[in-house]
Amino acid sequence: MPLPTCYLNGEYLPLAQARVSPLDRAFLFADAVYEVLPVYAGRPFRLREHFDRLARSLNSIRMQPPLTHAAWADVCGELAARNGGGDLYLYVQVTRGAEFGRNHAWPENLQPTIFAYATALEPLAAEILERGVAAVTAQDIRWARRDIKSTALLANVLLKKLALDRGAYETLLLDRGYLTEGSSTTVHVVADGVIRTPPNSHRILPGTTRDVVTDLAARHGMPNAATQVTEAQLRAADEIWLAFSTRGVLPVTRLDGAPVGSGLPGPMFRRMHAAFEAYVRELADKPVL
Ligand SMILES: Cc1ncc(COP(=O)(O)O)c(C=O)c1O
């Protein structure tokens, strides 16, 4: 498959021709932040929320957003169009830029590197919605500012690999006996008819899909609460869901080899999944900003 068209520092070009300096601080220090946002039928989903979060990540690392939301919307729209429209996901990264010297404390006035590209979003296998996915648990070994969507993802990478090594889809992370999130997902836990997810804090990434779940729960009268979830509550849950941009919500039906609830996607999941799909359709003709 030919590599798609990407965006690099103001230009659209074939990804195969894109070049960045090995002195870029993203390469040397992972001194960069990113976003991943879905595009449904050519329309970027929750664009404002993704670029609000990018701005927060940038501010947290003492950078300013290099583009306005309107300019980001143009880049996303252009990338979607140049890559065939349809269902895609966009990866957007802003780095602190390149400098000669490899100074931990960066010099001021660096030129940020801005990179974005699109990938086709393959349809979800029907089996996943029918049977759910497996997850395992592990200690959350990441740093103390998980609210920053940093490209420094080595811990997440190792934790995700652990899941695949064990034939599972995701690793759910525990920090001092409490659920934080998945290695690349927000986790929602259903018990006694209430959807619970840990509150936003420095301990987790504030998920954009989580906010969609919260909005849809309110709209459809499904009890929803941002509260701490203990390991015992996680293991006793009736349902566990993963929420993340590229797939919306997915049901976890096995945890560390044991069935979650009935061992099949639960009724609350089915309602939320239907609500999510209807919401995507409802937005189809709405402006992206
Ligand atoms: C660590 C982590 N938590 C949560 C999420 C979910 O965030 P979002 O719903 O905005 O994709 C992600 C997404 O990649 C993530 O990497």
PDB file of C-alpha atoms and ligand atoms in Angstrom, residues 34-36 50 53 142 149 153 156 181-186 205-210 243-246, ligand 1:
ATOM      1  CA  TYR A  34       0.379  14.602  20.260  1.00  0.00           C
ATOM      2  CA  GLU A  35      -3.264  13.920  19.515  1.00  0.00           C
ATOM      3  CA  VAL A  36      -5.142  11.146  17.770  1.00  0.00           C
ATOM      4  CA  HIS A  50      -8.865  17.313  20.754  1.00  0.00           C
ATOM      5  CA  ARG A  53      -6.395  19.059  24.929  1.00  0.00           C
ATOM      6  CA  ARG A 142       4.225   5.551  34.363  1.00  0.00           C
ATOM      7  CA  LYS A 149      -0.429  13.569  26.111  1.00  0.00           C
ATOM      8  CA  LEU A 153       5.216   6.436  25.805  1.00  0.00           C
ATOM      9  CA  ASN A 156       2.587   2.505  27.780  1.00  0.00           C
ATOM     10  CA  GLU A 181      -6.787   3.687  32.948  1.00  0.00           C
ATOM     11  CA  GLY A 182      -5.662   1.351  30.172  1.00  0.00           C
ATOM     12  CA  SER A 183      -2.286   1.597  28.434  1.00  0.00           C
ATOM     13  CA  SER A 184      -4.004   3.596  25.656  1.00  0.00           C
ATOM     14  CA  THR A 185      -7.638   3.755  26.775  1.00  0.00           C
ATOM     15  CA  THR A 186      -9.973   5.192  29.403  1.00  0.00           C
ATOM     16  CA  LEU A 205      -5.164  11.248  30.468  1.00  0.00           C
ATOM     17  CA  PRO A 206      -8.422  13.219  30.260  1.00  0.00           C
ATOM     18  CA  GLY A 207      -9.982  11.121  27.515  1.00  0.00           C
ATOM     19  CA  THR A 208     -12.078  12.798  24.838  1.00  0.00           C
ATOM     20  CA  THR A 209     -14.101   9.601  24.330  1.00  0.00           C
ATOM     21  CA  ARG A 210     -14.738   9.445  28.064  1.00  0.00           C
ATOM     22  CA  ALA A 243     -13.129   4.182  25.615  1.00  0.00           C
ATOM     23  CA  PHE A 244     -10.706   5.632  23.087  1.00  0.00           C
ATOM     24  CA  SER A 245     -10.760   7.753  19.976  1.00  0.00           C
ATOM     25  CA  THR A 246     -10.073   5.157  17.332  1.00  0.00           C
TER      26      THR A 246
HETATM   27  C1  LIG B   1      -3.203   6.603  28.184  1.00  0.00           C
HETATM   28  C2  LIG B   1      -4.479   6.907  27.462  1.00  0.00           C
HETATM   29  N1  LIG B   1      -5.609   7.059  28.154  1.00  0.00           N
HETATM   30  C3  LIG B   1      -6.785   7.317  27.551  1.00  0.00           C
HETATM   31  C4  LIG B   1      -6.856   7.443  26.177  1.00  0.00           C
HETATM   32  C5  LIG B   1      -8.178   7.740  25.538  1.00  0.00           C
HETATM   33  O1  LIG B   1      -8.225   9.077  25.113  1.00  0.00           O
HETATM   34  P1  LIG B   1      -9.142   9.497  23.897  1.00  0.00           P
HETATM   35  O2  LIG B   1     -10.513   9.031  24.233  1.00  0.00           O
HETATM   36  O3  LIG B   1      -9.059  10.977  23.859  1.00  0.00           O
HETATM   37  O4  LIG B   1      -8.598   8.821  22.692  1.00  0.00           O
HETATM   38  C6  LIG B   1      -5.698   7.316  25.406  1.00  0.00           C
HETATM   39  C7  LIG B   1      -5.773   7.478  23.956  1.00  0.00           C
HETATM   40  O5  LIG B   1      -4.871   7.234  23.225  1.00  0.00           O
HETATM   41  C8  LIG B   1      -4.480   7.047  26.064  1.00  0.00           C
HETATM   42  O6  LIG B   1      -3.332   6.910  25.350  1.00  0.00           O
END
